[in-house]
GROMACS .gro file of C-alpha atoms in nm:
model
  280
    1MET     CA    1  -0.177  -8.187  -3.622
    2SER     CA    2  -0.239  -8.063  -3.197
    3GLU     CA    3   0.088  -7.890  -3.206
    4THR     CA    4   0.057  -7.691  -3.495
    5ILE     CA    5  -0.276  -7.600  -3.341
    6GLN     CA    6  -0.102  -7.507  -3.009
    7SER     CA    7   0.184  -7.288  -3.186
    8VAL     CA    8  -0.106  -7.111  -3.351
    9ALA     CA    9  -0.222  -7.034  -3.017
   10GLU     CA   10   0.096  -6.951  -2.831
   11ASP     CA   11   0.210  -6.700  -3.204
   12ARG     CA   12  -0.155  -6.579  -3.115
   13ASN     CA   13  -0.135  -6.468  -2.740
   14GLN     CA   14   0.171  -6.321  -2.785
   15ARG     CA   15   0.092  -6.126  -3.030
   16ILE     CA   16  -0.232  -6.037  -2.876
   17GLU     CA   17  -0.003  -5.945  -2.544
   18GLU     CA   18   0.244  -5.733  -2.772
   19LEU     CA   19  -0.083  -5.556  -2.886
   20ALA     CA   20  -0.134  -5.443  -2.484
   21ARG     CA   21   0.146  -5.320  -2.354
   22VAL     CA   22   0.146  -5.082  -2.751
   23ILE     CA   23  -0.157  -4.981  -2.638
   24MET     CA   24  -0.105  -4.941  -2.293
   25ALA     CA   25   0.254  -4.747  -2.421
   26TYR     CA   26   0.057  -4.555  -2.623
   27SER     CA   27  -0.227  -4.482  -2.325
   28GLU     CA   28   0.058  -4.352  -2.124
   29LEU     CA   29   0.233  -4.146  -2.348
   30THR     CA   30  -0.113  -3.980  -2.455
   31GLU     CA   31  -0.214  -3.915  -2.052
   32ARG     CA   32   0.143  -3.765  -1.989
   33LEU     CA   33   0.097  -3.585  -2.341
   34GLN     CA   34  -0.245  -3.452  -2.204
   35VAL     CA   35  -0.078  -3.384  -1.838
   36SER     CA   36   0.236  -3.138  -2.046
   37HIS     CA   37  -0.071  -3.003  -2.182
   38GLU     CA   38  -0.296  -2.908  -1.946
   39GLN     CA   39   0.097  -2.799  -1.760
   40LEU     CA   40   0.134  -2.575  -2.099
   41LYS     CA   41  -0.202  -2.427  -2.066
   42ALA     CA   42  -0.152  -2.335  -1.775
   43GLN     CA   43   0.166  -2.122  -1.797
   44VAL     CA   44   0.044  -1.992  -2.131
   45ALA     CA   45  -0.284  -1.833  -1.868
   46ARG     CA   46  -0.031  -1.743  -1.632
   47LEU     CA   47   0.221  -1.554  -1.893
   48ARG     CA   48   0.018  -1.388  -2.026
   49LYS     CA   49  -0.149  -1.284  -1.660
   50GLU     CA   50   0.176  -1.158  -1.601
   51LEU     CA   51   0.183  -0.994  -1.928
   52SER     CA   52  -0.124  -0.854  -1.918
   53GLU     CA   53  -0.030  -0.677  -1.534
   54LYS     CA   54   0.333  -0.588  -1.698
   55ASN     CA   55   0.153  -0.392  -1.971
   56ARG     CA   56  -0.085  -0.148  -1.723
   57GLN     CA   57   0.205  -0.121  -1.541
   58LEU     CA   58   0.425   0.031  -1.824
   59GLU     CA   59   0.116   0.203  -1.915
   60ARG     CA   60   0.101   0.362  -1.558
   61ARG     CA   61   0.419   0.478  -1.535
   62ASN     CA   62   0.391   0.626  -1.874
   63ARG     CA   63   0.136   0.842  -1.761
   64LEU     CA   64   0.262   0.913  -1.465
   65ALA     CA   65   0.574   1.047  -1.643
   66ALA     CA   66   0.376   1.311  -1.804
   67LEU     CA   67   0.175   1.402  -1.524
   68GLY     CA   68   0.496   1.440  -1.277
   69GLU     CA   69   0.668   1.668  -1.600
   70MET     CA   70   0.335   1.892  -1.617
   71ALA     CA   71   0.340   1.906  -1.213
   72ALA     CA   72   0.672   1.976  -1.119
   73GLY     CA   73   0.712   2.226  -1.448
   74LEU     CA   74   0.418   2.372  -1.187
   75ALA     CA   75   0.504   2.342  -0.846
   76HIS     CA   76   0.850   2.512  -0.921
   77GLU     CA   77   0.644   2.775  -1.136
   78ILE     CA   78   0.378   2.888  -0.811
   79ARG     CA   79   0.657   2.829  -0.568
   80ASN     CA   80   0.855   3.173  -0.676
   81PRO     CA   81   0.490   3.378  -0.631
   82LEU     CA   82   0.476   3.188  -0.300
   83GLY     CA   83   0.802   3.290  -0.166
   84ALA     CA   84   0.670   3.670  -0.260
   85ILE     CA   85   0.337   3.690  -0.085
   86GLN     CA   86   0.520   3.489   0.242
   87LEU     CA   87   0.774   3.830   0.269
   88TYR     CA   88   0.479   4.056   0.174
   89ALA     CA   89   0.284   3.888   0.436
   90GLY     CA   90   0.526   3.890   0.675
   91MET     CA   91   0.635   4.296   0.556
   92LEU     CA   92   0.225   4.337   0.707
   93ARG     CA   93   0.191   4.165   1.013
   94GLU     CA   94   0.468   4.401   1.068
   95ASP     CA   95   0.273   4.715   0.950
   96LEU     CA   96  -0.003   4.572   1.223
   97GLN     CA   97   0.122   4.507   1.484
   98ASP     CA   98  -0.146   4.774   1.657
   99ARG     CA   99  -0.411   4.572   1.484
  100PRO     CA  100  -0.477   4.264   1.656
  101GLU     CA  101  -0.786   4.196   1.385
  102SER     CA  102  -0.589   4.250   1.060
  103GLN     CA  103  -0.275   4.090   1.217
  104GLN     CA  104  -0.548   3.764   1.213
  105LEU     CA  105  -0.680   3.792   0.860
  106VAL     CA  106  -0.268   3.825   0.818
  107GLU     CA  107  -0.209   3.456   0.967
  108LYS     CA  108  -0.459   3.322   0.750
  109ILE     CA  109  -0.273   3.447   0.463
  110THR     CA  110   0.002   3.313   0.600
  111ARG     CA  111  -0.059   2.921   0.705
  112GLY     CA  112  -0.236   2.982   0.405
  113VAL     CA  113   0.108   2.986   0.165
  114ARG     CA  114   0.234   2.762   0.402
  115ARG     CA  115  -0.014   2.494   0.277
  116LEU     CA  116   0.063   2.538  -0.034
  117GLU     CA  117   0.464   2.480   0.043
  118GLU     CA  118   0.385   2.210   0.186
  119LEU     CA  119   0.176   2.081  -0.124
  120VAL     CA  120   0.448   2.230  -0.398
  121SER     CA  121   0.698   2.044  -0.139
  122GLN     CA  122   0.494   1.699  -0.237
  123VAL     CA  123   0.456   1.752  -0.594
  124LEU     CA  124   0.817   1.764  -0.599
  125GLN     CA  125   0.939   1.508  -0.418
  126PHE     CA  126   0.686   1.232  -0.626
  127THR     CA  127   0.757   1.415  -0.963
  128ARG     CA  128   1.158   1.340  -0.872
  129GLU     CA  129   1.333   1.039  -0.996
  130MET     CA  130   1.252   0.699  -0.718
  131ARG     CA  131   1.604   0.495  -0.737
  132ALA     CA  132   1.619   0.316  -0.461
  133VAL     CA  133   1.985   0.194  -0.242
  134PRO     CA  134   1.885  -0.197  -0.215
  135ARG     CA  135   2.142  -0.235   0.137
  136ARG     CA  136   2.128  -0.562   0.416
  137CYS     CA  137   1.896  -0.447   0.669
  138ASP     CA  138   1.668  -0.624   0.947
  139LEU     CA  139   1.294  -0.527   0.810
  140ALA     CA  140   1.153  -0.558   1.142
  141GLN     CA  141   1.362  -0.281   1.322
  142VAL     CA  142   1.284  -0.073   1.035
  143ILE     CA  143   0.912  -0.161   1.066
  144ALA     CA  144   0.999  -0.078   1.480
  145ASP     CA  145   1.164   0.236   1.377
  146THR     CA  146   0.888   0.321   1.171
  147LEU     CA  147   0.639   0.218   1.424
  148GLU     CA  148   0.767   0.480   1.674
  149LEU     CA  149   0.755   0.759   1.441
  150ALA     CA  150   0.373   0.724   1.358
  151GLU     CA  151   0.384   0.669   1.798
  152ALA     CA  152   0.300   1.022   1.872
  153ARG     CA  153  -0.027   1.088   1.640
  154ALA     CA  154  -0.103   0.705   1.695
  155SER     CA  155  -0.142   0.846   2.076
  156LYS     CA  156  -0.338   1.135   1.998
  157THR     CA  157  -0.665   0.972   1.885
  158GLY     CA  158  -0.598   0.700   2.119
  159VAL     CA  159  -0.475   0.398   1.853
  160MET     CA  160  -0.299   0.117   1.936
  161LEU     CA  161  -0.019   0.067   1.720
  162ARG     CA  162   0.147  -0.355   1.681
  163ALA     CA  163   0.348  -0.550   1.483
  164GLU     CA  164   0.313  -0.957   1.407
  165GLY     CA  165   0.614  -1.119   1.263
  166PRO     CA  166   1.023  -1.226   1.312
  167LEU     CA  167   1.138  -1.097   1.517
  168GLN     CA  168   1.422  -1.048   1.255
  169LEU     CA  169   1.429  -1.101   0.871
  170PRO     CA  170   1.682  -1.012   0.699
  171VAL     CA  171   1.577  -0.845   0.352
  172GLU     CA  172   1.813  -0.559   0.058
  173VAL     CA  173   1.546  -0.295   0.061
  174ASP     CA  174   1.630   0.103   0.098
  175ALA     CA  175   1.542   0.089   0.454
  176CYS     CA  176   1.473   0.480   0.408
  177LEU     CA  177   1.269   0.500   0.098
  178LEU     CA  178   1.075   0.182   0.259
  179GLY     CA  179   1.033   0.332   0.617
  180GLN     CA  180   0.850   0.679   0.446
  181ALA     CA  181   0.635   0.460   0.244
  182LEU     CA  182   0.487   0.266   0.591
  183LEU     CA  183   0.465   0.594   0.771
  184ASN     CA  184   0.280   0.737   0.502
  185LEU     CA  185   0.024   0.383   0.535
  186LEU     CA  186   0.012   0.418   0.908
  187LEU     CA  187  -0.012   0.766   0.864
  188ASN     CA  188  -0.391   0.705   0.657
  189ALA     CA  189  -0.438   0.352   0.891
  190ILE     CA  190  -0.445   0.623   1.215
  191GLU     CA  191  -0.680   0.871   1.060
  192ALA     CA  192  -0.931   0.663   0.894
  193GLN     CA  193  -0.989   0.596   1.335
  194PRO     CA  194  -1.030   0.937   1.472
  195GLY     CA  195  -1.249   0.741   1.763
  196GLY     CA  196  -0.948   0.543   1.868
  197GLY     CA  197  -0.883   0.156   1.729
  198GLU     CA  198  -0.546  -0.054   1.616
  199VAL     CA  199  -0.325  -0.077   1.335
  200LEU     CA  200  -0.161  -0.402   1.241
  201VAL     CA  201   0.201  -0.365   1.078
  202ARG     CA  202   0.174  -0.745   0.986
  203TYR     CA  203   0.517  -0.912   0.787
  204ALA     CA  204   0.673  -1.236   0.687
  205GLY     CA  205   0.932  -1.385   0.418
  206ALA     CA  206   0.875  -1.505   0.103
  207THR     CA  207   0.700  -1.801   0.042
  208ASP     CA  208   0.581  -1.924  -0.285
  209ASP     CA  209   0.235  -1.834  -0.165
  210ARG     CA  210   0.253  -1.473  -0.156
  211ALA     CA  211   0.426  -1.437  -0.478
  212ALA     CA  212   0.722  -1.225  -0.302
  213ARG     CA  213   1.049  -1.224  -0.366
  214GLN     CA  214   1.156  -1.147  -0.057
  215PHE     CA  215   0.871  -1.051   0.199
  216SER     CA  216   0.485  -0.892   0.223
  217LEU     CA  217   0.379  -0.713   0.457
  218GLU     CA  218   0.038  -0.533   0.471
  219VAL     CA  219  -0.058  -0.235   0.753
  220ILE     CA  220  -0.400  -0.328   0.863
  221ASP     CA  221  -0.624  -0.080   1.011
  222ARG     CA  222  -1.051  -0.133   1.154
  223GLY     CA  223  -1.116   0.187   0.974
  224PRO     CA  224  -1.491   0.215   0.794
  225GLY     CA  225  -1.236   0.061   0.503
  226ILE     CA  226  -1.239   0.220   0.135
  227ALA     CA  227  -1.543   0.313  -0.119
  228ALA     CA  228  -1.569   0.086  -0.370
  229ASP     CA  229  -1.516   0.383  -0.657
  230ALA     CA  230  -1.214   0.424  -0.520
  231LEU     CA  231  -1.048   0.127  -0.437
  232ASP     CA  232  -0.830   0.132  -0.846
  233ARG     CA  233  -0.772   0.506  -0.820
  234ILE     CA  234  -0.648   0.509  -0.409
  235PHE     CA  235  -0.285   0.533  -0.605
  236ASN     CA  236  -0.315   0.784  -0.853
  237PRO     CA  237  -0.184   1.090  -0.801
  238PHE     CA  238  -0.378   1.391  -0.687
  239PHE     CA  239  -0.636   1.173  -0.548
  240THR     CA  240  -0.796   1.202  -0.186
  241THR     CA  241  -1.123   1.128  -0.065
  242LYS     CA  242  -0.969   1.324   0.286
  243GLU     CA  243  -1.148   1.743   0.275
  244SER     CA  244  -0.755   1.839   0.320
  245GLY     CA  245  -0.554   1.536   0.135
  246THR     CA  246  -0.310   1.623  -0.098
  247GLY     CA  247  -0.379   1.322  -0.292
  248LEU     CA  248  -0.008   1.216  -0.281
  249GLY     CA  249   0.075   1.030  -0.027
  250LEU     CA  250  -0.016   0.704  -0.168
  251ALA     CA  251   0.142   0.743  -0.514
  252ILE     CA  252   0.444   0.796  -0.310
  253VAL     CA  253   0.434   0.461  -0.144
  254HIS     CA  254   0.331   0.346  -0.488
  255ARG     CA  255   0.653   0.484  -0.647
  256ILE     CA  256   0.835   0.340  -0.362
  257VAL     CA  257   0.747   0.024  -0.408
  258GLU     CA  258   0.786   0.025  -0.788
  259ALA     CA  259   1.141   0.146  -0.769
  260HIS     CA  260   1.184  -0.202  -0.543
  261ASP     CA  261   1.028  -0.374  -0.781
  262GLY     CA  262   0.726  -0.452  -0.594
  263THR     CA  263   0.387  -0.426  -0.593
  264VAL     CA  264   0.133  -0.298  -0.365
  265SER     CA  265  -0.275  -0.342  -0.392
  266ALA     CA  266  -0.537  -0.218  -0.111
  267SER     CA  267  -0.849  -0.401   0.021
  268ASN     CA  268  -1.154  -0.432   0.256
  269ILE     CA  269  -1.178  -0.649   0.546
  270ASP     CA  270  -1.528  -0.830   0.598
  271GLY     CA  271  -1.704  -0.628   0.889
  272GLY     CA  272  -1.501  -0.338   0.833
  273GLY     CA  273  -1.149  -0.181   0.793
  274ALA     CA  274  -0.861  -0.166   0.479
  275ARG     CA  275  -0.562  -0.326   0.445
  276PHE     CA  276  -0.279  -0.254   0.232
  277GLU     CA  277  -0.017  -0.460   0.074
  278ILE     CA  278   0.331  -0.449   0.010
  279ARG     CA  279   0.530  -0.722  -0.186
  280ILE     CA  280   0.876  -0.716  -0.271
   0.00000   0.00000   0.00000
């Protein structure tokens, strides 16, 4: 009788242990499913964000394509009469050699024509197809060469240019186009500090937290920063906050970066100043 009771007790204990193992396995499976669910949820959110950003970029490109086509037509129509005005102004200058005051008026006309010619050239540059031809190069050297080009403008206003990053950083980009984009950003940063200051170019290779395939590059100034209502429009063509600006410099920067399948963004710095970041 006691053996039977002992057998029943052992069988019950065995069943309890099996049930405990089943419950534990189910609990572990539920926990793994919960983790997988959270990971999938995060991935879906990330993909939705990426899709939204790609749709926004596509919409912007379509708008710019339509605007560029219209601007190109206007630029060509404007260039022809500009050439005629410049020719007649030159002839008029010769006829007025004995009348200095009148010649000054002719000179104002000539300066206005040159200004319009410059604008037309920038419009045509913006509207032409922007195609990057990436080649192996040293980003540090591209930055050094561009800083040298901007040095003359910086020295006139007492602005110091400085680079911070590795001595060498091999990348595959169109060095000419990237240098042009960087030069535009440098000139903007210099103009933002007419009383002197510093412009820092900070660059680094790709890391997981920088969301860049090859490198990230920042141009930082200590000027007044960017007005809040201008941040969303600052890369739009023909948008400018300068009295003499064309509004195409940053739009060209945006197109160059897009041609590299990269991104460019603008933000303000706490304490004053602006930051432009390129990620490629």
